[in-house]
Short mmCIF file of N, CA, C and O in Angstrom, two decimals:
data_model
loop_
_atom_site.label_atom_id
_atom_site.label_comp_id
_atom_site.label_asym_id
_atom_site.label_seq_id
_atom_site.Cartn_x
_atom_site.Cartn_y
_atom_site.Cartn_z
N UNK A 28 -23.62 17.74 40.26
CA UNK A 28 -23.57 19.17 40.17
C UNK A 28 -23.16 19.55 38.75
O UNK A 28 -22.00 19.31 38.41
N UNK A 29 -24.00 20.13 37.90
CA UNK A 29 -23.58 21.28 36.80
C UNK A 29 -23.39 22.48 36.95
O UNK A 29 -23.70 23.11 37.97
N UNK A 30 -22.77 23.02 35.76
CA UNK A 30 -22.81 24.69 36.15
C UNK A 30 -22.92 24.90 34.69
O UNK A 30 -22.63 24.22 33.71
N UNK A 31 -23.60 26.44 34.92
CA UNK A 31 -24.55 26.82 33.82
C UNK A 31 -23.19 27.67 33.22
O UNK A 31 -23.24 28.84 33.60
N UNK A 32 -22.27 27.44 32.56
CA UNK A 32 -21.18 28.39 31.90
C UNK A 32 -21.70 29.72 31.24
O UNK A 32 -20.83 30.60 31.32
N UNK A 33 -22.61 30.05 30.75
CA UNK A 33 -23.18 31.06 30.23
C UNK A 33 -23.27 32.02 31.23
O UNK A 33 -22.71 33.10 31.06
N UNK A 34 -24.07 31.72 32.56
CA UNK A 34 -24.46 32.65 33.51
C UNK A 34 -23.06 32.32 34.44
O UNK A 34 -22.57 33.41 34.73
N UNK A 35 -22.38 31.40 34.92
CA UNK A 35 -21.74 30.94 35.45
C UNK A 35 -22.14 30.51 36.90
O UNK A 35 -21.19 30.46 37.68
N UNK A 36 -23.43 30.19 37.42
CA UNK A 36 -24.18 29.49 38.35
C UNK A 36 -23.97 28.05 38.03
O UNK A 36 -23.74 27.46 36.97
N UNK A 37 -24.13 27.60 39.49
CA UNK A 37 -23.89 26.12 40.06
C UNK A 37 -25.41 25.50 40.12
O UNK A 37 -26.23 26.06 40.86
N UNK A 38 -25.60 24.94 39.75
CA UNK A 38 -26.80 24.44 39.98
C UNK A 38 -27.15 22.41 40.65
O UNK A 38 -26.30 21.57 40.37
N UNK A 39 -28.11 22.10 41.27
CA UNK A 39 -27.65 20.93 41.47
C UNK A 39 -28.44 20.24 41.16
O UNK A 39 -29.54 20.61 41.55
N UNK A 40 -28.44 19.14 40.48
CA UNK A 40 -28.70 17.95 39.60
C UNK A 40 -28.77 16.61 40.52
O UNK A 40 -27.82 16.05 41.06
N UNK A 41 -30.45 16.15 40.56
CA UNK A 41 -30.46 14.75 41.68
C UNK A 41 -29.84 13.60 40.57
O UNK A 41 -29.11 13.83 39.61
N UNK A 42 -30.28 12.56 40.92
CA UNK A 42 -29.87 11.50 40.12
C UNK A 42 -30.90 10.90 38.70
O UNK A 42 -32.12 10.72 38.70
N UNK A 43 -29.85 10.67 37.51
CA UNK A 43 -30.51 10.66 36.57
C UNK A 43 -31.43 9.68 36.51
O UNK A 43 -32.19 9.59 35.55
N UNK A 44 -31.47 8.50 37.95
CA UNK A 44 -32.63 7.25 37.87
C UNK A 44 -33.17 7.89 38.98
O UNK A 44 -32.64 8.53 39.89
N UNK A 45 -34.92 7.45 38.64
CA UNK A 45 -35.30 7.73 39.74
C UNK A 45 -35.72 6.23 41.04
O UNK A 45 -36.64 5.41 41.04
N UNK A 46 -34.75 6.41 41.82
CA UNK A 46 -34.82 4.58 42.70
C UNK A 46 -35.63 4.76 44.01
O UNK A 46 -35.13 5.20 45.04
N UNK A 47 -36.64 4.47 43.90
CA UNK A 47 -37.65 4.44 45.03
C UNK A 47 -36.87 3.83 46.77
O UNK A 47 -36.21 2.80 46.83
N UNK A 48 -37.14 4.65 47.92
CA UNK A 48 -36.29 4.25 48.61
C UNK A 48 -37.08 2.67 49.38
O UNK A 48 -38.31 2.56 49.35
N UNK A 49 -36.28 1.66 49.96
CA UNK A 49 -36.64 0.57 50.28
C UNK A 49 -37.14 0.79 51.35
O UNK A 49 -36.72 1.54 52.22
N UNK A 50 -38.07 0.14 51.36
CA UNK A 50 -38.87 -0.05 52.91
C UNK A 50 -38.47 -1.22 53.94
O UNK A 50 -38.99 -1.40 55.04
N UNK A 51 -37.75 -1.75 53.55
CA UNK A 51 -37.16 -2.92 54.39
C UNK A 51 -35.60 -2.33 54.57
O UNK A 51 -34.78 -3.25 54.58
N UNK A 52 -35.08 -1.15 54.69
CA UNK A 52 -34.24 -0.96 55.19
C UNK A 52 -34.29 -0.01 56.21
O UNK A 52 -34.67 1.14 55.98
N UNK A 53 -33.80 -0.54 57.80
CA UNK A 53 -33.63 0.17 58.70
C UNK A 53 -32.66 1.52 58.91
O UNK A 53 -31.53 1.56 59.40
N UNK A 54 -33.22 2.29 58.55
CA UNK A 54 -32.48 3.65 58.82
C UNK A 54 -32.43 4.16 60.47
O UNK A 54 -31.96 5.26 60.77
N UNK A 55 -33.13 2.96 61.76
CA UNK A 55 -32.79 3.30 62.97
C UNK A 55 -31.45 2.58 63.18
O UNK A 55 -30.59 3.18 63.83
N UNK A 56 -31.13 1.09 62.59
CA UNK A 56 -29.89 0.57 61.96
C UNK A 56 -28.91 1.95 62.19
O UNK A 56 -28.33 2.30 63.23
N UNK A 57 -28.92 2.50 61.08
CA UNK A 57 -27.45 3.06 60.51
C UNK A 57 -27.45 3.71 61.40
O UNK A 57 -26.65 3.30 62.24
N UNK A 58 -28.18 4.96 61.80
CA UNK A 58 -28.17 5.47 62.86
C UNK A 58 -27.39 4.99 64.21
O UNK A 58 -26.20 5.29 64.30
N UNK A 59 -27.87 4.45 64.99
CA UNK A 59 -27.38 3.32 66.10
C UNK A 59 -25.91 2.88 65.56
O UNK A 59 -24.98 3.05 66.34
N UNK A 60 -25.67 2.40 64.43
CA UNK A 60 -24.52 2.16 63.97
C UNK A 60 -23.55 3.31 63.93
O UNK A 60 -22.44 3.24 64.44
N UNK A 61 -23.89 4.12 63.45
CA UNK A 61 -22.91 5.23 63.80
C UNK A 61 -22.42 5.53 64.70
O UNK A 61 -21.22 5.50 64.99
N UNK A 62 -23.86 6.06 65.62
CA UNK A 62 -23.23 6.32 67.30
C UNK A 62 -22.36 5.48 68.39
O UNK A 62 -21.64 5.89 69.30
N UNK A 63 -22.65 4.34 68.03
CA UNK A 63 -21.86 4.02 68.76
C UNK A 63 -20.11 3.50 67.91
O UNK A 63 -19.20 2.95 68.53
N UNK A 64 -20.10 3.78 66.78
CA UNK A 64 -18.74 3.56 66.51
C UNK A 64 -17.72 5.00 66.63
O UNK A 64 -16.52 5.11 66.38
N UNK A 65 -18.69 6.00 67.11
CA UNK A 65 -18.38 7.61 67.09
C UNK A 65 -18.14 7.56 68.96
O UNK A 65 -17.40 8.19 69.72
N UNK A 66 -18.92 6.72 69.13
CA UNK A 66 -18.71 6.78 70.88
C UNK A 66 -17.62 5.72 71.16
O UNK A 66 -17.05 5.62 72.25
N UNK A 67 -17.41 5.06 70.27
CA UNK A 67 -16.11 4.15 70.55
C UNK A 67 -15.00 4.76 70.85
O UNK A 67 -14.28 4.86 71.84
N UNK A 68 -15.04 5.32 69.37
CA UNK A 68 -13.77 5.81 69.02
C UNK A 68 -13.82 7.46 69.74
O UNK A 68 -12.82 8.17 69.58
N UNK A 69 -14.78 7.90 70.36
CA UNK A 69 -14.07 8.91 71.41
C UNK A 69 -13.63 8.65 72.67
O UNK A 69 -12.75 9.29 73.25
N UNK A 70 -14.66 7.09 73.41
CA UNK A 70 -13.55 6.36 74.34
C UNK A 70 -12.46 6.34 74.46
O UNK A 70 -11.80 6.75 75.42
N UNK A 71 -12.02 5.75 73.27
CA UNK A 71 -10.80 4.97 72.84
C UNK A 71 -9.59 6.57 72.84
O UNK A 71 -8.37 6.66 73.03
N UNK A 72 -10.23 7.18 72.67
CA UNK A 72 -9.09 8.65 72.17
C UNK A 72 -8.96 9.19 73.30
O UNK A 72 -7.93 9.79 73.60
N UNK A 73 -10.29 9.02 74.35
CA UNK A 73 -9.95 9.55 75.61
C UNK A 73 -9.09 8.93 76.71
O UNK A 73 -8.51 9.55 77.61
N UNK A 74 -9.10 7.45 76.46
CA UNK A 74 -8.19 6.71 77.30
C UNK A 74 -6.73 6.57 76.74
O UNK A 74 -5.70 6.51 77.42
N UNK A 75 -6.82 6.52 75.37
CA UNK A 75 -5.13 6.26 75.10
C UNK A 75 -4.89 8.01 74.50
O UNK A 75 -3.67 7.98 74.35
N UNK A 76 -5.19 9.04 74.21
CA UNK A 76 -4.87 9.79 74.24
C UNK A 76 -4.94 11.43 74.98
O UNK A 76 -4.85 12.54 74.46
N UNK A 77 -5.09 11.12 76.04
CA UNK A 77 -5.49 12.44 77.18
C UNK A 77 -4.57 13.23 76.93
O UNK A 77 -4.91 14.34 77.34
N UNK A 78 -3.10 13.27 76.25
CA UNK A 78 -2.54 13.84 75.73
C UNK A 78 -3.06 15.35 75.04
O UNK A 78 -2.69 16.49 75.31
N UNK A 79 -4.10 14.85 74.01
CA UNK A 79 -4.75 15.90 73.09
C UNK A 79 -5.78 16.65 74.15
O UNK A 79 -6.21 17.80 74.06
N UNK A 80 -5.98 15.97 74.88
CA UNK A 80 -7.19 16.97 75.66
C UNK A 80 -6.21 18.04 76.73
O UNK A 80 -6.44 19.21 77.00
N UNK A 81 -5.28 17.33 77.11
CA UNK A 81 -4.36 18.64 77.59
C UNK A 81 -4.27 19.95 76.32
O UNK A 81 -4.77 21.07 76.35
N UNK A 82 -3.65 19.48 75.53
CA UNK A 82 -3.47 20.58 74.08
C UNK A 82 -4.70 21.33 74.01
O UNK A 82 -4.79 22.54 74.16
N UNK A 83 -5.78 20.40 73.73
CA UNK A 83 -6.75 21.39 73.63
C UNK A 83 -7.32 22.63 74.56
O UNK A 83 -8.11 23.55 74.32
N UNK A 84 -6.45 22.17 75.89
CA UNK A 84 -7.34 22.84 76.54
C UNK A 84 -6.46 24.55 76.59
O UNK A 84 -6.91 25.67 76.82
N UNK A 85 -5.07 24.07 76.26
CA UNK A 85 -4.08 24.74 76.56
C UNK A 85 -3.79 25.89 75.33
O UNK A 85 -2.90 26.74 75.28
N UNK A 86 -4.81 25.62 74.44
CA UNK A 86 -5.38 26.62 73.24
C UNK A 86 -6.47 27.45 73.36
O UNK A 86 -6.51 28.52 72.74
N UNK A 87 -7.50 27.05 74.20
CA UNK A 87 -8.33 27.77 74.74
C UNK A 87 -8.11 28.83 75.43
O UNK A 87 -7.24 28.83 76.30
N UNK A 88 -8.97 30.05 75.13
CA UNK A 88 -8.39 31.35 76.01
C UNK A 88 -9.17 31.01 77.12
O UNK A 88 -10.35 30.65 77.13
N UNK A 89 -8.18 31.23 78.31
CA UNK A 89 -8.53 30.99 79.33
C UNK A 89 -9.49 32.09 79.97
O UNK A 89 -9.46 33.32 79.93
N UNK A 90 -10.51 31.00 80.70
CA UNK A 90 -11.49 31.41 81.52
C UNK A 90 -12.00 30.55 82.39
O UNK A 90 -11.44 29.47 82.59
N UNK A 91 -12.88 30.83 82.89
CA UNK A 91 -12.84 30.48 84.52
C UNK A 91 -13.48 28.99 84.30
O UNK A 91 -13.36 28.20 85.24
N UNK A 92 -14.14 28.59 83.17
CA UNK A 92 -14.30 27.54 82.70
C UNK A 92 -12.85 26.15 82.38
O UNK A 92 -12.56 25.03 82.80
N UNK A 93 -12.43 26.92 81.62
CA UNK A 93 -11.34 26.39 80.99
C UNK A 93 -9.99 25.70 82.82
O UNK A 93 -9.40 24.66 83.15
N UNK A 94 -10.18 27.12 83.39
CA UNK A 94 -9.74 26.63 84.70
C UNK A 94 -10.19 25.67 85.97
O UNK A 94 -9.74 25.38 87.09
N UNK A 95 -11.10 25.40 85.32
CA UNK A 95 -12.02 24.16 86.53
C UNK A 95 -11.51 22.93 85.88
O UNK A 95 -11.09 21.99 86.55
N UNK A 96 -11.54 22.92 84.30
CA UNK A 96 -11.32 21.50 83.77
C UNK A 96 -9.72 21.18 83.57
O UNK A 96 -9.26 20.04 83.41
N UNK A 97 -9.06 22.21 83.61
CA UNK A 97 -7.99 21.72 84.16
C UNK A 97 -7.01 20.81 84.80
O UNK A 97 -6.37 19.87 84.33
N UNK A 98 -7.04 21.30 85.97
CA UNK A 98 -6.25 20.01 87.12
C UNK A 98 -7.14 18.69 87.13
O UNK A 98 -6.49 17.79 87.67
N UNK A 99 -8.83 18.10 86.58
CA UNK A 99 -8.92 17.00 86.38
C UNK A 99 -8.15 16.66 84.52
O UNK A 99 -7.68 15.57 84.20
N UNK A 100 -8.20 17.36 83.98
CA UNK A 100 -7.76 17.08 82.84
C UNK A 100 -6.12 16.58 82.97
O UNK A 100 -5.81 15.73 82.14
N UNK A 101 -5.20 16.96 83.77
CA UNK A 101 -4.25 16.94 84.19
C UNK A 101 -4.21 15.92 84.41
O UNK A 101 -3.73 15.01 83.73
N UNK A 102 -4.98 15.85 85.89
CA UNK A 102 -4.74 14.49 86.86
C UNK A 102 -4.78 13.13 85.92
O UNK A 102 -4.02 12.18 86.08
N UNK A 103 -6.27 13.24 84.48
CA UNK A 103 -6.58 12.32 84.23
C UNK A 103 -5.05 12.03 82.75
O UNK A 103 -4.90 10.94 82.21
N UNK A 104 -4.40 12.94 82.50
CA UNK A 104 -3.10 13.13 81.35
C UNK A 104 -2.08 11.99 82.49
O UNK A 104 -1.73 10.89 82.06
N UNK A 105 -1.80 12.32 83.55
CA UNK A 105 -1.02 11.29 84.63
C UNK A 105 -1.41 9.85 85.23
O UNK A 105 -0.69 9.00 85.75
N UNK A 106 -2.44 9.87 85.06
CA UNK A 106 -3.15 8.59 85.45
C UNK A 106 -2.85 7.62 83.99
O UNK A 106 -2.47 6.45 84.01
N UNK A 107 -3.08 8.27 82.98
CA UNK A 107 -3.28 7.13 81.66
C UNK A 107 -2.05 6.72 81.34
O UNK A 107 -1.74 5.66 80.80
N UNK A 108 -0.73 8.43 82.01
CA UNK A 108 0.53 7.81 81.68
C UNK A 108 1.28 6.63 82.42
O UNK A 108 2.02 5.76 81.95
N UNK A 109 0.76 6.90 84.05
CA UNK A 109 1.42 5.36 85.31
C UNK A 109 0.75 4.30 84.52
O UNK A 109 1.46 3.34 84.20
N UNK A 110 -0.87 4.31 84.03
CA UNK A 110 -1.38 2.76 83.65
C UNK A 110 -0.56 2.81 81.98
O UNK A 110 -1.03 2.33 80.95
N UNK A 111 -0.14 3.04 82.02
CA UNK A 111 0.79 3.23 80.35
C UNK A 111 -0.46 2.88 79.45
O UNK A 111 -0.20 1.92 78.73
N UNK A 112 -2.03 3.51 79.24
CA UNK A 112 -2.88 3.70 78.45
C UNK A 112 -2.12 4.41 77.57
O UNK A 112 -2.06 3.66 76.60
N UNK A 113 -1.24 5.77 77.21
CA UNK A 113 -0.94 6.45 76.34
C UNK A 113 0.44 5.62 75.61
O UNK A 113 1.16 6.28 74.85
N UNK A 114 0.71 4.41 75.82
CA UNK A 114 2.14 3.74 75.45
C UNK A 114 1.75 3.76 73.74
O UNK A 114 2.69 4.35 73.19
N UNK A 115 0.57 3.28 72.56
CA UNK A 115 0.65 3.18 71.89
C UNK A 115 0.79 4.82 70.91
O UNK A 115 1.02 4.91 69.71
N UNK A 116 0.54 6.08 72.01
CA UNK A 116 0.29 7.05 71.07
C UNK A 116 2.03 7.48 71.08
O UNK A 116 2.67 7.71 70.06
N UNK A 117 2.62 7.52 72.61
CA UNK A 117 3.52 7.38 72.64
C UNK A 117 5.03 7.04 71.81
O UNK A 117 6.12 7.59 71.76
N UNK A 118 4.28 5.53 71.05
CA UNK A 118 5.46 4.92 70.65
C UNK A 118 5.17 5.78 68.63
O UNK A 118 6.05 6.07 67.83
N UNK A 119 3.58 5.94 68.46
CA UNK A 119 3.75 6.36 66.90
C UNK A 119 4.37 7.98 67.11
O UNK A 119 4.65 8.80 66.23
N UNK A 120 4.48 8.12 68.64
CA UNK A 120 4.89 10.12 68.05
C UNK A 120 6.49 9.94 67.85
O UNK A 120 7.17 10.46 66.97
N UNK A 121 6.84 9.24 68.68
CA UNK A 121 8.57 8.68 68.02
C UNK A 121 8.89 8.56 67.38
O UNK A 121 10.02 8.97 67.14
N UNK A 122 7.90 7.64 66.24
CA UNK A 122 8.20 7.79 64.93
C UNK A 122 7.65 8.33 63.87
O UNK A 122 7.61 7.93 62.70
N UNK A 123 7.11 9.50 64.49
CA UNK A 123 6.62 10.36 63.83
C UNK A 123 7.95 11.83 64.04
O UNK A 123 8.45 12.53 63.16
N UNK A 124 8.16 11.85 65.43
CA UNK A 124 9.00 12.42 65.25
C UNK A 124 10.85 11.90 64.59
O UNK A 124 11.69 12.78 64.40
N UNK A 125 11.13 10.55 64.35
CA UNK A 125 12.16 10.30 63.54
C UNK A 125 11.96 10.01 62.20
O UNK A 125 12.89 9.42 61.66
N UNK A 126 10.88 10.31 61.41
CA UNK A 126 10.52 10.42 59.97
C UNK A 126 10.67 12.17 59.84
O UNK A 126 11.19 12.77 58.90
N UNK A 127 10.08 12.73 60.96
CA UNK A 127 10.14 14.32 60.57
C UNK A 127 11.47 14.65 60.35
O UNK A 127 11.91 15.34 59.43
N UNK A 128 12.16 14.05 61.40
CA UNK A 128 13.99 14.25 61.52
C UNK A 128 14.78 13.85 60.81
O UNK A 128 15.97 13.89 61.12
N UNK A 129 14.27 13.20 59.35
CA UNK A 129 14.46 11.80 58.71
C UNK A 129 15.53 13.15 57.48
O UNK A 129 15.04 14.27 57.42
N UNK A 130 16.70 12.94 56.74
CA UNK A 130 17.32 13.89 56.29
C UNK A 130 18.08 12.92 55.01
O UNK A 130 18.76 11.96 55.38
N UNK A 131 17.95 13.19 53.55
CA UNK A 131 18.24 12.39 52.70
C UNK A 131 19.54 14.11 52.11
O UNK A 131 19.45 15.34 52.07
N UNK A 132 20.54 13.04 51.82
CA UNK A 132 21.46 13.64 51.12
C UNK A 132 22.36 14.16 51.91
O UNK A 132 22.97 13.49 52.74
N UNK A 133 22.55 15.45 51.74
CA UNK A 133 23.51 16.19 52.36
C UNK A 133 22.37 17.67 53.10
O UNK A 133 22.82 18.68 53.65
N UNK A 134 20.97 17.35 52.88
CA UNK A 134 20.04 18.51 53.80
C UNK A 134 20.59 18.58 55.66
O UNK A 134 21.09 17.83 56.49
N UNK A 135 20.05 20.07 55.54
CA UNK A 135 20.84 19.96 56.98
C UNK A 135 19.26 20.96 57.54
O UNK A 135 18.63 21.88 57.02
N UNK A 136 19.14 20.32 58.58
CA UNK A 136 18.02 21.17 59.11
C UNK A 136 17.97 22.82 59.03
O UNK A 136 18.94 23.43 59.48
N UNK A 137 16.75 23.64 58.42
CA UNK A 137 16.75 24.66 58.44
C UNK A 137 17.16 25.10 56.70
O UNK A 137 16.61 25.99 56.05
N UNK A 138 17.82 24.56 56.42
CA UNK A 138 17.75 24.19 54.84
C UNK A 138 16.31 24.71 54.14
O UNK A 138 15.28 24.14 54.52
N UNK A 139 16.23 25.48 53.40
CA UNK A 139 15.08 25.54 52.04
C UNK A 139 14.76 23.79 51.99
O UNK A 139 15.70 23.13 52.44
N UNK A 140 13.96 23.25 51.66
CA UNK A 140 13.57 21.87 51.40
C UNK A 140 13.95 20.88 52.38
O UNK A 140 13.73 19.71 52.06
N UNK A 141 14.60 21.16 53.79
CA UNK A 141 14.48 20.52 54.60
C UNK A 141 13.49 20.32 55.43
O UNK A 141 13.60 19.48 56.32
N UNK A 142 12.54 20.95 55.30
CA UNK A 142 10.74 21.06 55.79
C UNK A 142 11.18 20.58 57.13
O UNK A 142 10.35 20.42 58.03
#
């Protein structure tokens, strides 16, 4: 990206080589590769963290939608906690919350610079 300082427009600039794209590279590859590391990792967030899907839902202005997904959203926030699926998000909010609580010097909560 340049910009024209005179007019003060952005203008955009491809690349100064011009590299012919390869034909022996699978772009159904990367594709496929993506999705499923995007479907992993929303597995993975849905089983160890049902936590956030409560939050989310609990930000939503409620409607008659929002109220159906509910009590399974619930049920499924209690289920992950008996199989202790949520133990690893669990154990980083602890110490997430004793770094927040974390107090150098003589700061006292509520303090200017005690954030």
């Amino acid at each position: 990206m340049t910009t024209g300082a005179e007019q003060g427009e952005i203008a955009e600039v491809g690349s100064p080589v011009m590299v012919p794209a390869d034909p022996a590279v699978d772009r159904r590859h990367a594709w496929r590769w993506t999705t499923i590391a995007i479907g992993i990792a929303a597995a993975l967030l849905a089983l160890c963290n049902a936590v956030a899907l409560t939050g989310w839902l609990d930000e939503r202005t409620p409607t008659a939608t929002t109220e159906r997904l509910r009590a399974p959203i619930e049920q499924w926030q209690r289920t992950t906690a008996a199989l202790h699926l949520d133990a690893l998000r669990t154990r980083m909010h602890r110490w997430w919350d004793a770094a927040r609580a974390a107090r150098f010097g003589d700061e006292h909560p509520g303090e200017p610079g005690a954030g």
